[in-house]
């Protein structure tokens, strides 16, 4: 059985820490219960309580002292409440701290707006030097965590709540800048999937339309620039699907990086989801569902501007 | 130089050395106030003796890290680092100038500065994280955060106090430069801190009140063996804004000062 992003993170980190005594794990009361890292390495596990900013700044102190801190709290609290600590710790200090941020997007669903986070990519992508990742499936999450532990640079890793998805086939031991899940007609539209839900929707849309599907794991500027170059070698029209606001998301960045191409975004737009429901129902309320993706593909194929509810990020 | 004071004579020698350093540093701070940029003069002078004593403790070489959390007192930090032998160059002529690292709030491009501070509150958890790294690494050394009393209005400070007490971080020391002032006036008028020592005690800290300009008392506090301590230490250091420069001593208006060379020379002659 495949693991959720959160569980894959915990399991992989616990295993890595057995070989690397500099790895320490910090939680802020939102994942520290029955944590496998605590069971295996109790002297390097710290549940600091509900203190997100202090946790990230303390991680800077731990990194300066020679440790590799992995800290975790929900995405809205990491990326927004503790944004200044992230700017200083991950950005200015370039500290070797990895922030694991579950509950990204609206995976908090019926918990409400305070537990949603549709702005984290915009915040973190604007901080220089931070590796930003949104893995889909257990294998990608494990690969991201291994890379973060090995490289020692600052990382922000977003994931959902508890959903578990089968990993896409990985072409090698390293995560590629672009994972071509399906190579379609170069003259046709290409779906670009970001994160767990963007990938789920893109897989479904690819199955019914036959378009190409390129999956991205790393979303910081440097990785996206590399990905954009590869995307442009194969296609000219892209539909990016992501569980994030269109402002500051991957589609907006790709539109700037692909000036000769058409980039359309299926994203959350500017609404505040404020009603209940499960994860997919809340996404649908934002216009993030399969019909929206299929409509975007159809419109991109026709080469016509997007309809209401979709954002045409950049056409040049 | 060892920071452990074995005899009264040795203690007297150290205090004499630190006193001389503080006087030199105060003159450098006035020089920075006379720069094109000016500086946070009052808070730099109030915190100076604390910094000089803390940097002397760090010179013991056991991994003690001093973090000036009230980063707006950067001029005081630069001066203290220089007279303590950490900074290889006199920062005053370079302060605030293009291409130089001596900005109005300190960053890690300055030798001896590990963390960026100035956005208030952050230096406290940085120092606590450093203390935690020393403890779980099986090493000695303290994490010393030097905060302002106005800075205690930041929630991040109390988040960290909660964590430090819960984690029994006995090698974490939080020094409060209690000069009673902040940017817009007096702490007592804006957001007062009644029962401050009781607050720290209630958080589980060991608490000491002291004269923040008494170098002997400060040295003795920093030199205590805390290797087996289970409670972090809060030092409420009573200080005077603008300390040492009679023209501004105790005046809220000394918070940020820009002066000309003539006045600087006069103030430097009056430093005591």
XYZ file of C-alpha atoms in Angstrom:
588
model
C 0.000 0.000 0.000
C 1.352 3.408 -0.928
C 1.890 5.997 1.785
C 0.601 9.553 1.942
C 3.103 12.362 1.505
C 3.219 12.998 5.232
C 3.745 9.368 6.133
C 6.334 8.876 3.402
C 8.227 11.896 4.753
C 8.221 10.557 8.285
C 9.275 7.088 7.247
C 12.056 8.228 4.928
C 13.425 10.750 7.413
C 13.451 8.183 10.192
C 15.431 5.809 8.004
C 17.864 8.501 6.877
C 18.490 9.594 10.468
C 19.678 6.101 11.312
C 22.629 6.729 9.021
C 23.036 10.466 9.580
C 23.357 11.564 13.222
C 23.084 15.237 12.258
C 19.432 14.932 11.221
C 17.008 16.332 13.792
C 13.226 16.435 13.561
C 10.995 19.200 14.908
C 7.209 19.304 15.038
C 4.807 21.984 16.237
C 1.984 19.944 17.740
C 0.525 18.963 14.362
C 2.123 15.648 13.638
C 4.174 14.697 16.642
C 1.807 12.029 17.940
C 3.143 8.493 17.461
C 5.894 9.848 15.254
C 8.233 7.080 14.020
C 11.200 9.438 14.277
C 10.508 9.942 17.966
C 10.349 6.211 18.528
C 13.597 5.582 16.684
C 15.601 8.664 17.654
C 14.040 10.221 20.760
C 17.107 12.317 21.542
C 16.811 14.086 18.181
C 13.050 14.622 18.128
C 11.519 17.825 19.454
C 7.843 18.659 19.573
C 8.180 22.354 20.402
C 4.464 22.912 20.707
C 2.429 25.577 18.944
C 5.347 27.858 18.146
C 5.939 27.862 14.415
C 8.100 30.961 14.155
C 10.272 29.959 17.095
C 10.616 26.471 15.626
C 11.962 27.735 12.313
C 14.320 30.254 13.906
C 15.541 27.616 16.335
C 16.173 25.398 13.334
C 18.472 28.144 12.039
C 20.388 27.931 15.309
C 20.530 24.152 15.057
C 21.787 24.344 11.483
C 24.484 26.812 12.545
C 25.472 24.267 15.180
C 26.049 21.581 12.560
C 22.683 19.818 12.410
C 20.222 19.214 9.547
C 16.848 20.216 10.955
C 13.643 18.966 9.337
C 10.680 20.908 10.671
C 7.026 20.355 10.006
C 3.825 22.247 10.483
C 0.774 22.917 8.336
C 1.462 24.948 5.196
C -0.644 27.966 6.224
C 1.291 28.289 9.455
C 4.703 27.651 7.927
C 4.416 29.765 4.804
C 2.251 32.566 6.126
C 2.471 32.834 9.916
C 6.199 32.104 9.913
C 6.937 33.775 6.557
C 9.477 36.171 8.020
C 11.341 33.352 9.720
C 11.398 31.484 6.405
C 12.728 34.555 4.612
C 15.552 34.966 7.123
C 16.339 31.304 7.809
C 15.867 29.643 4.434
C 16.584 32.712 2.359
C 19.037 35.171 3.832
C 20.912 32.646 5.972
C 20.579 29.932 3.334
C 20.402 27.555 6.288
C 20.187 23.835 5.688
C 16.656 23.575 7.021
C 13.871 21.576 5.373
C 10.309 22.703 6.008
C 7.695 20.004 5.468
C 4.317 21.632 4.894
C 1.239 19.402 4.766
C -2.292 20.778 4.408
C -1.210 22.759 1.355
C -3.875 24.061 -0.996
C -7.345 23.267 0.297
C -6.486 19.802 1.520
C -7.670 21.082 4.906
C -11.064 21.096 3.144
C -13.960 21.470 5.602
C -11.607 22.709 8.352
C -12.041 26.079 6.693
C -10.130 29.027 5.354
C -7.675 29.285 8.241
C -6.469 25.799 7.365
C -6.216 26.412 3.619
C -3.038 27.569 1.941
C -3.263 28.698 -1.670
C -0.449 31.234 -1.361
C 2.600 29.290 -0.231
C 4.221 28.813 -3.611
C 3.980 32.545 -4.278
C 5.701 33.284 -0.980
C 8.410 30.654 -1.152
C 9.157 31.018 -4.848
C 9.955 34.675 -4.220
C 12.634 33.859 -1.640
C 15.973 33.337 -3.417
C 17.868 30.118 -2.871
C 15.037 27.955 -1.569
C 14.348 24.642 -3.266
C 10.571 24.334 -3.522
C 9.058 20.903 -4.109
C 5.542 19.499 -4.435
C 5.961 15.732 -4.808
C 3.177 13.419 -5.937
C 3.216 9.948 -4.430
C 5.445 8.085 -2.069
C 8.421 7.561 -4.369
C 8.725 11.254 -5.220
C 8.419 12.298 -1.593
C 11.131 9.870 -0.558
C 13.372 11.105 -3.357
C 12.843 14.750 -2.359
C 13.636 14.042 1.297
C 16.728 12.035 0.402
C 17.923 14.850 -1.816
C 17.273 17.454 0.878
C 19.186 15.433 3.462
C 22.049 14.818 1.086
C 22.308 18.349 -0.286
C 21.826 20.189 2.973
C 20.341 23.328 1.403
C 17.096 25.057 2.346
C 13.948 23.260 1.198
C 10.214 23.875 1.338
C 8.176 20.763 0.612
C 4.415 21.022 0.215
C 2.056 18.099 0.436
C -1.604 17.410 1.133
C -3.367 16.072 4.180
C -3.635 12.292 4.177
C -4.374 11.382 0.564
C -2.155 8.638 -0.842
C -1.442 8.461 -4.551
C 0.373 5.920 -6.626
C 3.660 7.325 -7.790
C 4.336 8.005 -11.427
C 7.067 5.858 -12.965
C 10.420 7.529 -12.377
C 12.872 7.327 -15.257
C 15.949 6.966 -13.011
C 17.193 7.284 -9.472
C 17.176 11.082 -9.626
C 14.075 13.183 -10.048
C 14.182 14.710 -13.531
C 13.309 18.376 -14.105
C 10.367 17.142 -16.191
C 8.822 13.705 -15.823
C 7.090 12.943 -19.130
C 4.291 10.738 -17.936
C 2.858 10.723 -21.436
C 4.467 12.050 -24.602
C 1.807 13.200 -27.008
C 1.781 14.917 -30.380
C 4.231 17.861 -30.334
C 1.660 19.893 -32.252
C -0.930 19.257 -29.581
C -1.463 20.772 -26.156
C 0.636 19.554 -23.218
C -0.703 19.251 -19.673
C 1.748 20.319 -16.999
C 0.901 18.956 -13.567
C 1.966 20.395 -10.240
C 1.458 18.752 -6.845
C -0.781 15.900 -5.807
C -4.120 17.238 -6.989
C -2.814 18.872 -10.129
C -1.343 15.525 -11.065
C -4.508 13.600 -10.219
C -6.553 15.882 -12.459
C -3.969 15.877 -15.230
C -3.808 12.093 -15.284
C -7.564 11.948 -15.650
C -7.577 14.615 -18.359
C -4.751 12.932 -20.249
C -6.624 9.623 -20.186
C -9.653 11.138 -21.858
C -7.949 13.513 -24.280
C -4.684 11.800 -25.216
C -2.637 14.973 -24.811
C 0.915 14.916 -23.480
C 1.429 15.136 -19.743
C 4.563 16.588 -18.189
C 4.853 16.385 -14.411
C 6.997 18.803 -12.370
C 8.203 18.202 -8.821
C 10.491 21.186 -8.235
C 8.904 24.622 -8.532
C 11.533 27.183 -7.517
C 12.747 29.580 -10.163
C 15.970 27.747 -10.952
C 14.280 24.385 -11.443
C 11.383 25.903 -13.385
C 13.811 27.629 -15.738
C 15.377 24.255 -16.462
C 11.972 22.638 -16.852
C 10.747 25.404 -19.144
C 13.640 24.874 -21.508
C 12.793 21.207 -21.801
C 9.061 21.849 -22.173
C 9.709 24.320 -24.987
C 11.778 21.770 -26.885
C 8.699 19.556 -27.260
C 5.577 21.735 -27.174
C 4.301 25.262 -27.601
C 0.906 25.142 -25.875
C 0.587 24.244 -22.215
C -2.191 23.878 -19.662
C -0.762 24.024 -16.143
C -2.882 22.445 -13.414
C -2.098 23.411 -9.826
C -3.843 23.677 -6.487
C -2.714 27.218 -5.789
C -3.810 30.679 -6.711
C -2.931 31.548 -10.268
C -1.073 34.581 -8.902
C 2.412 33.491 -7.949
C 1.929 29.915 -9.009
C 3.877 27.748 -11.408
C 1.825 28.752 -14.459
C 2.592 32.421 -13.996
C 6.279 31.638 -13.691
C 6.250 29.378 -16.741
C 4.469 32.049 -18.772
C 7.407 34.368 -18.148
C 9.903 31.617 -18.841
C 8.180 30.563 -22.083
C 7.670 33.815 -23.974
C 7.190 32.025 -27.285
C 4.543 29.693 -25.985
C 0.940 29.778 -24.815
C 0.491 28.982 -21.151
C -2.955 28.550 -19.647
C -3.619 28.026 -15.965
C -6.209 25.942 -14.216
C -5.818 27.198 -10.681
C -7.698 28.540 -7.713
C -8.057 32.133 -8.820
C -8.982 34.723 -6.220
C -11.920 33.164 -4.395
C -12.011 32.193 -0.716
C -13.494 28.760 -0.263
C -15.764 29.152 2.745
C -18.115 26.185 2.688
C -17.694 22.638 3.870
C -17.078 19.446 1.972
C -14.242 17.066 1.355
C -11.042 17.999 -0.397
C -12.292 17.439 -3.914
C -15.579 19.191 -3.229
C -13.799 22.283 -1.970
C -11.520 22.191 -4.997
C -14.552 21.953 -7.283
C -16.006 25.018 -5.602
C -12.872 26.824 -6.732
C -13.158 25.573 -10.286
C -10.445 23.010 -9.783
C -12.015 19.855 -11.173
C -11.837 17.606 -14.186
C -14.414 19.482 -16.271
C -12.366 22.644 -15.816
C -9.200 20.933 -16.973
C -10.940 19.349 -19.958
C -12.399 22.713 -20.900
C -8.971 24.295 -20.683
C -7.481 21.618 -22.919
C -10.281 22.026 -25.444
C -9.895 25.770 -25.534
C -6.116 25.548 -25.812
C -6.533 23.156 -28.738
C -8.773 25.671 -30.423
C -6.265 28.392 -29.661
C -8.947 30.590 -28.212
C -8.867 32.590 -25.011
C -9.996 30.818 -21.890
C -13.539 31.044 -20.653
C -14.659 32.497 -17.353
C -13.294 30.579 -14.407
C -9.980 29.965 -16.065
C -7.058 32.300 -16.213
C -5.112 32.858 -19.349
C -1.807 33.512 -17.709
C 0.220 34.584 -20.726
C -0.050 34.369 -24.451
C 2.746 35.823 -26.544
C 42.312 34.825 27.744
C 40.311 32.675 30.120
C 36.924 33.843 31.255
C 37.048 31.904 34.517
C 37.839 34.199 37.386
C 39.846 32.284 39.980
C 40.923 35.026 42.322
C 39.812 38.522 43.264
C 42.952 39.849 41.635
C 42.152 38.109 38.372
C 38.588 39.343 38.589
C 39.785 42.862 39.100
C 42.066 42.612 36.108
C 39.274 41.371 33.906
C 36.903 44.081 35.047
C 39.569 46.664 34.415
C 40.078 45.297 30.903
C 36.365 45.231 30.193
C 35.917 48.745 31.525
C 38.599 50.010 29.196
C 36.928 48.207 26.299
C 33.554 49.706 27.103
C 34.959 53.219 27.176
C 36.657 52.727 23.807
C 33.504 51.214 22.360
C 31.369 54.130 23.539
C 33.602 56.528 21.641
C 33.236 54.413 18.512
C 29.458 54.445 18.860
C 29.536 58.235 19.009
C 31.676 58.195 15.871
C 28.956 56.162 14.162
C 26.318 58.623 15.337
C 28.430 61.263 13.595
C 28.372 59.327 10.322
C 26.198 60.292 7.394
C 23.645 57.694 8.503
C 23.526 58.291 12.242
C 22.738 55.381 14.554
C 20.494 54.020 17.283
C 22.638 55.751 19.870
C 20.666 55.365 23.093
C 20.142 51.624 22.801
C 23.676 51.019 21.563
C 25.087 52.707 24.633
C 22.684 51.022 27.049
C 23.542 47.543 25.805
C 27.265 48.047 25.410
C 28.436 46.740 28.781
C 26.263 43.646 28.387
C 27.790 42.959 24.981
C 31.357 43.548 26.130
C 30.887 41.132 29.030
C 29.076 38.542 26.915
C 31.712 38.647 24.165
C 34.394 38.184 26.801
C 32.527 35.079 27.965
C 32.352 33.826 24.370
C 36.121 34.269 24.062
C 36.512 31.329 26.430
C 36.220 29.260 23.258
C 33.731 26.655 24.430
C 31.217 27.377 21.688
C 29.299 30.170 23.370
C 27.403 32.294 20.836
C 26.201 35.829 21.507
C 23.193 37.012 19.494
C 22.203 40.663 19.635
C 18.481 40.260 19.176
C 17.816 44.011 19.437
C 19.608 44.389 16.132
C 18.942 48.118 15.864
C 21.806 48.506 18.361
C 24.133 47.423 15.568
C 26.537 50.297 16.220
C 26.997 49.032 19.762
C 27.582 45.507 18.509
C 30.144 46.570 15.915
C 32.004 48.615 18.487
C 31.912 45.805 21.052
C 33.121 43.263 18.495
C 36.026 45.524 17.569
C 37.238 46.285 21.083
C 36.856 42.590 21.951
C 39.205 41.622 19.143
C 36.622 39.800 17.036
C 36.395 42.427 14.312
C 39.750 43.010 12.636
C 38.942 46.548 11.476
C 37.541 49.668 13.040
C 33.928 49.677 11.837
C 33.243 53.346 12.530
C 34.752 54.834 9.328
C 33.011 52.141 7.278
C 29.626 52.194 8.999
C 26.698 52.590 6.610
C 28.885 53.059 3.565
C 28.278 51.471 0.180
C 29.968 48.111 -0.218
C 30.571 47.699 3.516
C 28.776 45.122 5.674
C 28.137 47.512 8.568
C 24.448 48.113 7.951
C 21.975 49.636 10.369
C 20.969 46.172 11.533
C 23.610 43.431 11.632
C 23.914 40.515 9.236
C 26.224 37.517 8.960
C 28.634 39.236 6.582
C 30.093 40.975 9.630
C 32.790 38.853 11.325
C 31.449 37.553 14.622
C 27.821 37.878 13.579
C 26.159 34.572 12.787
C 22.482 35.529 12.484
C 20.641 38.474 10.933
C 18.696 40.468 13.502
C 16.805 43.706 13.638
C 13.369 42.432 12.875
C 12.655 42.027 16.550
C 12.211 38.718 18.304
C 14.215 36.461 16.024
C 17.529 36.573 17.871
C 15.984 34.896 20.903
C 15.028 31.635 19.116
C 18.277 31.718 17.117
C 20.224 31.653 20.372
C 17.933 29.002 21.841
C 18.451 26.844 18.744
C 22.175 27.313 19.105
C 21.983 26.281 22.776
C 19.988 23.207 21.787
C 22.583 22.280 19.165
C 25.341 22.463 21.777
C 23.378 20.370 24.231
C 22.327 17.556 21.891
C 25.786 17.548 20.368
C 27.218 16.885 23.821
C 29.158 20.145 23.846
C 29.513 22.985 26.320
C 28.869 26.618 25.625
C 25.924 28.931 25.975
C 23.429 30.468 23.614
C 23.202 34.075 24.828
C 20.434 36.261 23.411
C 20.567 39.967 24.205
C 17.116 41.484 23.805
C 15.590 44.859 24.480
C 12.763 45.377 26.948
C 10.613 46.864 24.193
C 11.409 43.775 22.148
C 9.653 41.657 24.761
C 6.399 42.857 23.183
C 7.090 40.416 20.333
C 5.293 37.102 20.691
C 8.249 35.207 19.252
C 10.192 35.926 22.449
C 7.603 34.208 24.603
C 7.161 31.327 22.193
C 10.852 30.704 22.639
C 10.727 31.061 26.422
C 8.006 28.432 26.474
C 10.079 26.046 24.349
C 13.335 26.708 26.215
C 11.739 26.012 29.568
C 9.959 22.905 28.305
C 13.220 21.606 26.864
C 15.120 22.449 30.065
C 17.648 24.462 28.089
C 19.868 25.410 30.992
C 22.576 26.616 28.617
C 20.270 29.271 27.142
C 20.639 32.769 28.569
C 18.283 35.623 27.740
C 19.567 39.030 28.783
C 17.103 41.905 28.780
C 18.619 45.335 28.257
C 16.004 47.102 30.333
C 16.576 50.706 29.360
C 12.883 51.553 29.453
C 12.713 53.038 25.976
C 11.471 52.060 22.564
C 11.056 53.792 19.223
C 7.923 55.766 20.002
C 8.692 56.605 23.608
C 8.777 54.835 26.949
C 7.986 51.162 27.333
C 6.018 52.104 30.435
C 3.735 54.336 28.367
C 3.299 52.088 25.347
C 3.107 48.515 26.593
C 4.496 48.234 30.119
C 6.073 45.134 31.594
C 4.910 44.860 35.189
C 6.288 41.950 37.162
C 8.896 41.118 34.557
C 11.037 38.914 36.756
C 7.934 37.083 37.928
C 6.972 36.475 34.305
C 10.253 34.760 33.554
C 10.071 32.799 36.775
C 6.565 31.679 35.876
C 7.906 30.410 32.556
C 10.351 28.237 34.481
C 13.435 30.399 34.128
C 16.063 31.073 36.700
C 15.955 34.863 36.992
C 18.568 37.370 38.066
C 18.218 41.134 38.214
C 21.372 43.147 37.932
C 22.851 46.497 37.056
C 23.456 46.225 33.332
C 26.460 48.510 33.568
C 28.194 46.555 36.325
C 30.821 44.654 34.410
C 31.888 42.638 37.432
C 28.344 41.451 38.067
C 27.731 40.689 34.402
C 30.985 38.760 34.083
C 30.215 36.747 37.161
C 26.784 35.849 35.796
C 28.066 34.783 32.388
C 30.916 32.783 33.896
C 28.735 30.582 36.080
C 28.962 26.928 35.173
C 25.616 26.064 33.567
C 26.586 22.664 32.223
C 24.192 20.898 34.596
C 21.524 23.601 34.699
C 17.989 22.489 33.845
C 16.392 25.927 33.784
C 17.274 28.619 31.267
C 18.536 31.870 32.729
C 16.874 35.263 32.328
C 18.987 38.268 33.253
C 16.999 41.458 33.696
C 19.742 44.025 33.309
C 18.723 47.512 34.378
C 20.400 50.004 32.071
C 20.332 53.654 31.130
C 19.567 54.737 27.610
C 22.495 56.686 26.257
C 24.696 55.500 29.140
C 28.088 57.180 29.316
C 27.323 60.255 27.239
C 25.973 62.887 29.655
C 24.278 64.911 26.919
C 21.891 62.072 26.087
C 21.959 59.850 29.156
C 18.486 58.800 30.217
C 16.762 60.693 27.427
C 14.183 58.984 25.237
C 15.235 61.287 22.407
C 18.564 59.499 22.209
C 16.907 56.575 20.423
C 18.241 57.556 16.997
C 20.818 60.291 16.686
C 22.762 61.935 13.907
C 25.335 64.518 14.994
C 28.142 66.517 13.451
C 31.871 66.009 14.042
C 32.202 68.926 16.452
C 29.499 67.625 18.730
C 30.903 64.110 18.462
C 34.290 65.302 19.616
C 32.698 67.073 22.576
C 30.619 64.045 23.534
C 33.612 61.716 23.264
C 35.628 63.904 25.614
C 32.784 63.688 28.126
C 32.496 59.896 28.061
C 32.991 58.370 31.468
